[in-house]
mmCIF file of C-alpha atoms in Angstrom:
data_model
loop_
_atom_site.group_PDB
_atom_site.id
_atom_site.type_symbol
_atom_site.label_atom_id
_atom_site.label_comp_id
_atom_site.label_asym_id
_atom_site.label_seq_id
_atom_site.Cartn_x
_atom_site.Cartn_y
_atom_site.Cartn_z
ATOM 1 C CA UNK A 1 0.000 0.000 0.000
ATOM 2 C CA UNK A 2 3.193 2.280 -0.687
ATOM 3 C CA UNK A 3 3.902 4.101 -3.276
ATOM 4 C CA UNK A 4 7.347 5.316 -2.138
ATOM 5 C CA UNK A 5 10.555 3.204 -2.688
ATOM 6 C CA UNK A 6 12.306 1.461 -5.111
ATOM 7 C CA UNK A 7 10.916 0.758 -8.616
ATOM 8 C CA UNK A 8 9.198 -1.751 -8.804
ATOM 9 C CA UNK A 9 6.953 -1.144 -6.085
ATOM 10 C CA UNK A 10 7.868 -3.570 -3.587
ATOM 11 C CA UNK A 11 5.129 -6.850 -3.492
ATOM 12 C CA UNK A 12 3.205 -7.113 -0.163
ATOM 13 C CA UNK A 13 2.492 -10.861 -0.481
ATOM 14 C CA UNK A 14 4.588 -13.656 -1.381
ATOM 15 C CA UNK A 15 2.913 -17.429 -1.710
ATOM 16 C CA UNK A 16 5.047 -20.290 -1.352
ATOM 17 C CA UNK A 17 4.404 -22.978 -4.240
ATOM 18 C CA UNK A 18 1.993 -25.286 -2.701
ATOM 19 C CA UNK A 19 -0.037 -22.224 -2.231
ATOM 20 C CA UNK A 20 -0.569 -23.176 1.622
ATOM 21 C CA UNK A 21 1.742 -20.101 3.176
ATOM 22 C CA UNK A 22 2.209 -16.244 2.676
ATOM 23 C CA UNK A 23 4.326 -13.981 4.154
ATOM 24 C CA UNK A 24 2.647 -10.446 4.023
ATOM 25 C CA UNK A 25 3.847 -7.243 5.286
ATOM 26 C CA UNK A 26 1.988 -5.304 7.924
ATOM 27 C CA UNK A 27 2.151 -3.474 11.178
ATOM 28 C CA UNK A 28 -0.539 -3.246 14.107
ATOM 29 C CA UNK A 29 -3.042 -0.737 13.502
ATOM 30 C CA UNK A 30 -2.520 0.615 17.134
ATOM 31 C CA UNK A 31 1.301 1.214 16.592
ATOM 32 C CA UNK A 32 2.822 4.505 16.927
ATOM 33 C CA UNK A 33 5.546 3.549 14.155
ATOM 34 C CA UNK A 34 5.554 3.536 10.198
ATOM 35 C CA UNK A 35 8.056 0.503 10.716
ATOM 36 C CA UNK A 36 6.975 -2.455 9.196
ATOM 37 C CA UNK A 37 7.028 -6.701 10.001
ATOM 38 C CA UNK A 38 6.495 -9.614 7.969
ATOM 39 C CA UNK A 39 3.781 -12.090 8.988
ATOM 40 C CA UNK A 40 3.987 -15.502 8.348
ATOM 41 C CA UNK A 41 0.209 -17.172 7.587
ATOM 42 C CA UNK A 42 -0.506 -20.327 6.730
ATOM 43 C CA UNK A 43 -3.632 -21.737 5.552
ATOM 44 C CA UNK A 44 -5.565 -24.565 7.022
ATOM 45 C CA UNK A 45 -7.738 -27.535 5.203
ATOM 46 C CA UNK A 46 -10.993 -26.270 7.179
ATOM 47 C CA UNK A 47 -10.666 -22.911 5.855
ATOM 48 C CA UNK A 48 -9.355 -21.487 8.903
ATOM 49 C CA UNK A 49 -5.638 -19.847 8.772
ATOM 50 C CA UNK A 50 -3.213 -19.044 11.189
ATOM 51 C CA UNK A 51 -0.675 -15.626 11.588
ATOM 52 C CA UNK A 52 2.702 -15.594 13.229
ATOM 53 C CA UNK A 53 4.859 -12.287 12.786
ATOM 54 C CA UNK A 54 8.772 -13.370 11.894
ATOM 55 C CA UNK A 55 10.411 -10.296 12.212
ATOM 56 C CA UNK A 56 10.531 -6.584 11.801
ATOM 57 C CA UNK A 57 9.230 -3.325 13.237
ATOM 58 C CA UNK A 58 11.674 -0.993 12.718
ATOM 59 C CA UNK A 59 12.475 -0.201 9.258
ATOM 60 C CA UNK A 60 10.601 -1.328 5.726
ATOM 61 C CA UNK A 61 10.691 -4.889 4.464
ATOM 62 C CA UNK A 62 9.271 -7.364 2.122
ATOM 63 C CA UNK A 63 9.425 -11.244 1.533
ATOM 64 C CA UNK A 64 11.120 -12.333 -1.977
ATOM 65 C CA UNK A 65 10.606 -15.636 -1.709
ATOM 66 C CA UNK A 66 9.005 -18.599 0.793
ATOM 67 C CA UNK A 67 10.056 -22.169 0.539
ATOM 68 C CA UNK A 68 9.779 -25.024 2.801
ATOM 69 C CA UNK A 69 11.911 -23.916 5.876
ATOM 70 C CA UNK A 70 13.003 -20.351 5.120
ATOM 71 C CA UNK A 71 12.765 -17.276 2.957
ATOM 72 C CA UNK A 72 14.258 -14.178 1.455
ATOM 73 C CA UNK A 73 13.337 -10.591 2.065
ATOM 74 C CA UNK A 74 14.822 -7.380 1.296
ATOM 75 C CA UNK A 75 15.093 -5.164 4.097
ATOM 76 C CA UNK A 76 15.578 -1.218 3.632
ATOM 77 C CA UNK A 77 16.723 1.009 6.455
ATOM 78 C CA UNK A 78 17.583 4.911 6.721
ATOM 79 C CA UNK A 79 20.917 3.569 5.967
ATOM 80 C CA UNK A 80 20.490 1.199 3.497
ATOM 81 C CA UNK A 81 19.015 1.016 0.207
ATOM 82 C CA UNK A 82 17.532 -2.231 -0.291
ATOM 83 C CA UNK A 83 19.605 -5.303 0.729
ATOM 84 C CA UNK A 84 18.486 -9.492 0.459
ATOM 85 C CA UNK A 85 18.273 -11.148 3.599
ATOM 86 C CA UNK A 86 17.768 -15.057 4.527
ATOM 87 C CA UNK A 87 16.342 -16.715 7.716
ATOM 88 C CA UNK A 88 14.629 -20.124 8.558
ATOM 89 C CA UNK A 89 10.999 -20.018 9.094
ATOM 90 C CA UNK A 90 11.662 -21.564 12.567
ATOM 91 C CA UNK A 91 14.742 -20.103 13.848
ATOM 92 C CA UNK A 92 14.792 -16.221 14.582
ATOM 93 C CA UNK A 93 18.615 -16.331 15.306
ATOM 94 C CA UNK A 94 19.179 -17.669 11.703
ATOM 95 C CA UNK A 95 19.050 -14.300 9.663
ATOM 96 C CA UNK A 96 22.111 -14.093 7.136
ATOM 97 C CA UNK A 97 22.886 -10.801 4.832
ATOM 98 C CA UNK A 98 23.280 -11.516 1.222
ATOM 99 C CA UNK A 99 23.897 -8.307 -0.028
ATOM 100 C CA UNK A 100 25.593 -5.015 0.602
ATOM 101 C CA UNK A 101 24.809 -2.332 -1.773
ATOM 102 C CA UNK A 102 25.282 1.282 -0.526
ATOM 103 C CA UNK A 103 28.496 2.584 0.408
ATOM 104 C CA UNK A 104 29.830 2.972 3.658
ATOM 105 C CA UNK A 105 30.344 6.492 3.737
ATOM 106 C CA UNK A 106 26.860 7.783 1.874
ATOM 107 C CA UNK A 107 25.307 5.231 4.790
ATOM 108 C CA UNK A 108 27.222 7.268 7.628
ATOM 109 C CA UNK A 109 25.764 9.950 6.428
ATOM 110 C CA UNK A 110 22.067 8.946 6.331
ATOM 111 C CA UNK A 111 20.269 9.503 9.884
ATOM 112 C CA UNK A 112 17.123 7.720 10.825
ATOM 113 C CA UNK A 113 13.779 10.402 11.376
ATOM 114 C CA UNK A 114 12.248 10.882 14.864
ATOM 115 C CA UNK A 115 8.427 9.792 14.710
ATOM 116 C CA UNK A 116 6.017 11.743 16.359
ATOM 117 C CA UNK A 117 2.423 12.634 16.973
ATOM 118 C CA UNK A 118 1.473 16.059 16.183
ATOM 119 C CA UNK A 119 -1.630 17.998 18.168
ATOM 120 C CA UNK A 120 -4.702 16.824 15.654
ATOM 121 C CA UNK A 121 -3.136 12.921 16.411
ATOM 122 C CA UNK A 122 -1.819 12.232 12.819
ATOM 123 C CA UNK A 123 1.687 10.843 12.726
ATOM 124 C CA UNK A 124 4.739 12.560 10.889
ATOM 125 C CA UNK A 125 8.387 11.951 10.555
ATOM 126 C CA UNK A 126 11.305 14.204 11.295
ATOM 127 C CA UNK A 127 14.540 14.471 9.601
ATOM 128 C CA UNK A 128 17.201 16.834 11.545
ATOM 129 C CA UNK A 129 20.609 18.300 10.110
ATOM 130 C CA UNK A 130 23.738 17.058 11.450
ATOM 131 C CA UNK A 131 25.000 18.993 15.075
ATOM 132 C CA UNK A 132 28.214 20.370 14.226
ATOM 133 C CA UNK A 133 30.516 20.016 17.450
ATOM 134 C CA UNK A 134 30.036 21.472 20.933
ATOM 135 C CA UNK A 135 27.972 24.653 18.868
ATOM 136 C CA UNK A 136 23.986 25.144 18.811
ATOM 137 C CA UNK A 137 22.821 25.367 15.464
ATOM 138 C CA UNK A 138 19.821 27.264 15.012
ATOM 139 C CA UNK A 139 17.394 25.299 11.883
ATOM 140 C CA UNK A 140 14.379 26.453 10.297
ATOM 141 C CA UNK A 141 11.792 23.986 9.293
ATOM 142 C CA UNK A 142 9.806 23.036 5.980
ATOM 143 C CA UNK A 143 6.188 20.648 6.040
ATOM 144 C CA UNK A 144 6.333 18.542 3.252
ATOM 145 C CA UNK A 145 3.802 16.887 1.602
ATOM 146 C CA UNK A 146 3.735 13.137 0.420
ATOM 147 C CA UNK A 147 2.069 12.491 -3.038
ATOM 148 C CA UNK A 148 -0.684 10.497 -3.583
ATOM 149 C CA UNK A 149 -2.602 11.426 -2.033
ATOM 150 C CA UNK A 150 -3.201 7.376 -0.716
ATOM 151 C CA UNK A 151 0.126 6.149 -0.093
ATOM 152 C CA UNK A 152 2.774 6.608 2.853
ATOM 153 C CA UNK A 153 6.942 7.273 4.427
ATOM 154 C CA UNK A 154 7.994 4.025 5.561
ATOM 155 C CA UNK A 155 11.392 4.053 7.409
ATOM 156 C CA UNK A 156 13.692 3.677 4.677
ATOM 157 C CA UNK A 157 16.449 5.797 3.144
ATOM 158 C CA UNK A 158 14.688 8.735 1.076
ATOM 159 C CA UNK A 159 17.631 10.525 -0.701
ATOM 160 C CA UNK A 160 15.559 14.314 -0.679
ATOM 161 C CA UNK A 161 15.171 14.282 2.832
ATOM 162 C CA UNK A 162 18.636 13.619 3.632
ATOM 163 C CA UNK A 163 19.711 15.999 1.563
ATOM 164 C CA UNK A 164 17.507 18.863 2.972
ATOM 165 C CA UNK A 165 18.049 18.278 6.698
ATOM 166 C CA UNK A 166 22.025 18.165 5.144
ATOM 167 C CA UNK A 167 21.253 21.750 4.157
ATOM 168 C CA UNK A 168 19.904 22.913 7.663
ATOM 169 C CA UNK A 169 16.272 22.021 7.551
ATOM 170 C CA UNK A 170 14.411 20.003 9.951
ATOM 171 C CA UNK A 171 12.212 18.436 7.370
ATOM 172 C CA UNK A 172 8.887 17.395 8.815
ATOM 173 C CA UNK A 173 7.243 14.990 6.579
ATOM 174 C CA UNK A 174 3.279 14.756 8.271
ATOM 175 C CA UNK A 175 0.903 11.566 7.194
ATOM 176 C CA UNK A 176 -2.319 13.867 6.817
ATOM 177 C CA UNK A 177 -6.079 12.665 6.236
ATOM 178 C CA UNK A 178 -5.819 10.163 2.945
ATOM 179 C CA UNK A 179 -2.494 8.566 3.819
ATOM 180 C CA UNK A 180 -2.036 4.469 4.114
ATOM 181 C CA UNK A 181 -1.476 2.384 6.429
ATOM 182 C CA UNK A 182 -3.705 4.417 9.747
ATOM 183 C CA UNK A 183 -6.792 2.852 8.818
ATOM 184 C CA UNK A 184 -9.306 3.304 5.927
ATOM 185 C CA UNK A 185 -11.659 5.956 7.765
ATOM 186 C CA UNK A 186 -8.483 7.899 7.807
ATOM 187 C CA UNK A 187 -7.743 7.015 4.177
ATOM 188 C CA UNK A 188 -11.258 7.656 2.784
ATOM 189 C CA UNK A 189 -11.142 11.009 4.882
ATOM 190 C CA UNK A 190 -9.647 13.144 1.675
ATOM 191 C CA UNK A 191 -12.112 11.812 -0.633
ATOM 192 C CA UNK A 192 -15.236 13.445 -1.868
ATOM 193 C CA UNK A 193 -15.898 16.825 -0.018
ATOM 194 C CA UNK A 194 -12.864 15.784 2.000
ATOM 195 C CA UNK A 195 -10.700 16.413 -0.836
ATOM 196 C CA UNK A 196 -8.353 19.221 -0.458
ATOM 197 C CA UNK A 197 -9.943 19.997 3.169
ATOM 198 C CA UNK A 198 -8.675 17.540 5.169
ATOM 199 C CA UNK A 199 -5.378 16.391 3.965
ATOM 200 C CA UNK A 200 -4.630 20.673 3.822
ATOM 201 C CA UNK A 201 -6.046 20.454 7.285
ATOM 202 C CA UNK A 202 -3.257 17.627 8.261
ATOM 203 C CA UNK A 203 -0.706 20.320 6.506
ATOM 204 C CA UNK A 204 -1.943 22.869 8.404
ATOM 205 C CA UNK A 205 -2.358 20.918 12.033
ATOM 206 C CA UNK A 206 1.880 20.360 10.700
ATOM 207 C CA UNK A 207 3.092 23.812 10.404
ATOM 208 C CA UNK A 208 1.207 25.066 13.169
ATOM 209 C CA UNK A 209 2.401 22.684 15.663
ATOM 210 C CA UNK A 210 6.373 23.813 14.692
ATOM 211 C CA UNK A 211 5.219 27.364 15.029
ATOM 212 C CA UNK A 212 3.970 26.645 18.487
ATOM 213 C CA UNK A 213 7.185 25.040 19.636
ATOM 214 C CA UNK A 214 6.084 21.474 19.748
ATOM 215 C CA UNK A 215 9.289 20.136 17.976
ATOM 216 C CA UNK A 216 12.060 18.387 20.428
ATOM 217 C CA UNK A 217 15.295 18.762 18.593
ATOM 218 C CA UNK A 218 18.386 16.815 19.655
ATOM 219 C CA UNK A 219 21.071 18.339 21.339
ATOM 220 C CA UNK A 220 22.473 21.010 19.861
ATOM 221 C CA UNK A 221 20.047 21.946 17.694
ATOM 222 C CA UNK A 222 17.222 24.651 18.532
ATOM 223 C CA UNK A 223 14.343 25.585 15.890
ATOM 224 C CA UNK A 224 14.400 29.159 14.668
ATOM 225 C CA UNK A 225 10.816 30.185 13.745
ATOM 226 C CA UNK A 226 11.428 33.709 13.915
ATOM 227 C CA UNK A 227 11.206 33.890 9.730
ATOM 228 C CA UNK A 228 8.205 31.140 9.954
ATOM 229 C CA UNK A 229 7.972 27.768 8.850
ATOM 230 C CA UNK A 230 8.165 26.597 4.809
ATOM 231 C CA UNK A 231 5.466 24.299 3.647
ATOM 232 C CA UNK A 232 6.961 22.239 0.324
ATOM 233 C CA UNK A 233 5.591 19.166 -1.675
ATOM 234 C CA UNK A 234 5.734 17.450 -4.986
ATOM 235 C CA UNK A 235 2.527 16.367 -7.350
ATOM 236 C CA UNK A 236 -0.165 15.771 -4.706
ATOM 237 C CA UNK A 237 1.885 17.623 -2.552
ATOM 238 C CA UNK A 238 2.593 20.363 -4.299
ATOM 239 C CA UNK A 239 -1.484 20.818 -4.235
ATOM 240 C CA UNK A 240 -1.156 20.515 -0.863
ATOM 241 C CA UNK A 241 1.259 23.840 -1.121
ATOM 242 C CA UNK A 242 -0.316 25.434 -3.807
ATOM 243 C CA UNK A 243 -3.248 25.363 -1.471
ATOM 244 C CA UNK A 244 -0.900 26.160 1.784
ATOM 245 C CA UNK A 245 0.107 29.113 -0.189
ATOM 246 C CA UNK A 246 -3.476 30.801 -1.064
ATOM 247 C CA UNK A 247 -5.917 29.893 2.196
ATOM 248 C CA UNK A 248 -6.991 31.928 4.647
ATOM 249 C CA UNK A 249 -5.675 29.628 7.395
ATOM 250 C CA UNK A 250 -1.787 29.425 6.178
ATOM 251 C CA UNK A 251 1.096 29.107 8.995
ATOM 252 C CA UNK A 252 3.331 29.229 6.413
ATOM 253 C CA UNK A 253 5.299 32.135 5.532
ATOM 254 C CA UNK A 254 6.786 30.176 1.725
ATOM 255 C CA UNK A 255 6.038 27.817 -0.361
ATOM 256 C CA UNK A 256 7.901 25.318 -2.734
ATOM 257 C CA UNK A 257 5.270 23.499 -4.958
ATOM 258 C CA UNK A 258 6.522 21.064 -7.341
ATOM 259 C CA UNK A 259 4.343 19.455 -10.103
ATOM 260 C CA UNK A 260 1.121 20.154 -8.244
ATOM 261 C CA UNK A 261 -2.379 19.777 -9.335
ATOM 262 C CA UNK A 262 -3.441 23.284 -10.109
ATOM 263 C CA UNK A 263 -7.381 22.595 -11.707
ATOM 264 C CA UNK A 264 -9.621 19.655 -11.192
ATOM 265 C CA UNK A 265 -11.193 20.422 -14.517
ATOM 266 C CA UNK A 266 -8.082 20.120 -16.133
ATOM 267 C CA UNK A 267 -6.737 16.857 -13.814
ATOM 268 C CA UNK A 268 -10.007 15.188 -14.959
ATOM 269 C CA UNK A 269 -10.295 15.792 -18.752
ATOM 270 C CA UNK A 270 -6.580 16.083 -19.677
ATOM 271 C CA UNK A 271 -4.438 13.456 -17.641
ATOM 272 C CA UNK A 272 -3.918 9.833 -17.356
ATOM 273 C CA UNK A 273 -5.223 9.766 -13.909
ATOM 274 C CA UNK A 274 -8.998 10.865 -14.668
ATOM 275 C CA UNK A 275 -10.979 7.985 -12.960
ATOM 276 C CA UNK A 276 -8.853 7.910 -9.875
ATOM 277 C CA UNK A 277 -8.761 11.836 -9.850
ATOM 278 C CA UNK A 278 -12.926 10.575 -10.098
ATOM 279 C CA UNK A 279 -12.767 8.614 -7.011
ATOM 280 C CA UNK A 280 -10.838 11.086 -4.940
ATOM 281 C CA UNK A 281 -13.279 13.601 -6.124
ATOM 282 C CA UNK A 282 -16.354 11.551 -5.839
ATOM 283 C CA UNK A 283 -17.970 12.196 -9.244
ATOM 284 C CA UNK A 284 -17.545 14.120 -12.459
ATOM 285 C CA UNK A 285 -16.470 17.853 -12.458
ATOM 286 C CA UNK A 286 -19.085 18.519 -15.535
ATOM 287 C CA UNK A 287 -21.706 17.471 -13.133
ATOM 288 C CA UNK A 288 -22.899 20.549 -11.077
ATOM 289 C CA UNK A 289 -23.037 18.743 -7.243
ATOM 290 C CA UNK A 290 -19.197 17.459 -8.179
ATOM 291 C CA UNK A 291 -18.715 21.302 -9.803
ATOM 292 C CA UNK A 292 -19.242 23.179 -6.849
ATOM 293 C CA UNK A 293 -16.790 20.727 -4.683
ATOM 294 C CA UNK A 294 -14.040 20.903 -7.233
ATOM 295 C CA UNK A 295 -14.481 24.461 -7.215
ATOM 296 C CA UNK A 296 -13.729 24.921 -3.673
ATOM 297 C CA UNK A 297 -11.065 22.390 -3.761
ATOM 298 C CA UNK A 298 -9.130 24.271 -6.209
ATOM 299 C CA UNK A 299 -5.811 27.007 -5.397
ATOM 300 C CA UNK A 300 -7.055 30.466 -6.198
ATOM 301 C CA UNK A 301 -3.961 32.139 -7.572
ATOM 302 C CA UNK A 302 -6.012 35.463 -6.563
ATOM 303 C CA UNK A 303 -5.614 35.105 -3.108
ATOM 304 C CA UNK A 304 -1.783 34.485 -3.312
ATOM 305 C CA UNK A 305 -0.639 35.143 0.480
ATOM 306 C CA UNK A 306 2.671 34.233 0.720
ATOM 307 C CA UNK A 307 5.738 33.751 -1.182
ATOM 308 C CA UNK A 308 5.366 30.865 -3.829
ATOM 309 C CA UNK A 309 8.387 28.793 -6.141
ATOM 310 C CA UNK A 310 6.796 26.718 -8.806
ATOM 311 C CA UNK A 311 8.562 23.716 -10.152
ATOM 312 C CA UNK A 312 6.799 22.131 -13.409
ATOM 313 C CA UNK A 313 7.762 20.166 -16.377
#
């Protein structure tokens, strides 16, 4: 149910060749963590089936391959790319590292995000710059907005991120109303006259929270919101800032939006995306009841408030 990682998407289900077992990835619906685990279930004659997690938790995974008495998954960390892995079924000791693929020094230099709950309850992710020595380093902060809108950040290296807290930022990276993997009422919340309400709403809840001090830096770092806070996104999240950056009810004092849906008119007769851009906006745009939604839904470049960079093409 991600959309983020390596191409191809990685496969949530793997059968072994009697058909009788599956190892799918999950994580409790409770948890307070984006890490995922890999569930073992095996089907019974009477229809019945039963589920026993093998491992994981803390990072992103998926099974390869299930045979008799083990199986190989690739397991991807803030400091590793992607690497193949092999362990027994029945022996949790028994985990062996086939692969080693990024270098040593880019992997020193990848940190893992803090994962927190901001003050409407949705969970976000936190990337902060390096501390530089005994010195405080004062950082600014930038919201950014997954695309999507129905997909998710698992705990896994993601290259921009990196690169931004690298440059100073803490990058806060919020799972608003329509993300995956917090429940489908929470999913199905950005559809219909959801859309472009509550997922901005999630933004919002985001860069209002850092404004009010609710970020816990690490030592040596303190956030400097006396400039603001940056809201930033690509495709559906550069909506997201295209709408951050013309509502009423913007915390942000800039925007970077990158690729972002701009007119549902135009997303619904134009693109290749029309009958999901349908389901997200629960109907037609020529129809007048699905007119009036869209309508509302849409960035008003009139009522341009702050600051705005544009990235198309």
């Amino acid at each position: 149910a991600r959309s983020y990682g390596p191409a191809p998407a990685p496969r949530d289900l793997v059968l072994d060749a009697a058909r009788r077992r599956a190892i799918v990835t999950a994580r409790p619906a409770v948890a307070n963590s984006v890490g995922e685990a890999l569930y073992l279930v095996s089907f019974r004659d009477d229809g019945t089936s039963a589920c026993d997690r093998l491992r994981g938790g803390a990072a992103a995974t998926h099974a390869v391959a299930l045979s008799d008495d083990r199986y190989l998954f690739v397991l991807r960390t803030p400091s590793s790319w992607g690497d193949l892995y092999e362990r027994y079924v029945d022996n949790e000791f028994s985990v062996c590292q086939l692969t080693k693929t990024m270098p040593i020094t880019l992997s020193a230099k990848a940190a893992r995000p803090d994962e927190i709950r901001i003050d409407d309850g949705s969970h976000a992710l936190v990337y902060w710059p390096p501390t530089v020595g005994d010195a405080v380093r004062k950082v600014q902060a930038v919201v950014w907005g997954h695309g999507g809108p129905l997909c998710s950040h698992a705990i896994e290296y993601y290259p921009l991120f990196n690169w931004l807290a690298d440059q100073g930022y803490a990058v806060v990276v919020p799972h608003f109303p329509g993300s995956v993997g917090f429940g489908l009422e929470f999913m199905d919340a950005v559809r219909g006259d959801g859309c472009g309400r509550a997922d901005h709403a999630g933004m919002v809840a985001a860069g209002r929270f850092v404004l009010a001090g609710g970020l816990r830096p690490p030592s040596g770092l303190v956030v400097d919101v006396s400039r603001g806070v940056a809201a930033a996104g690509h495709s559906w999240g550069g909506y997201l800032g295209l709408l951050a950056a013309t509502r009423a009810d913007t915390p942000f004092s800039c925007v970077v939006a990158s690729s972002g849906l701009a007119d549902w008119a135009i997303q619904q007769k134009r693109t290749e995306v029309r009958y999901y851009d349908r389901w997200l906006m629960g109907g037609w745009v020529y129809k007048p009841e699905v007119a009036a939604r869209a309508k509302a839904a849409n960035p008003d470049p009139a009522t341009l408030r702050v600051p705005l960079l544009l990235c198309h093409g």
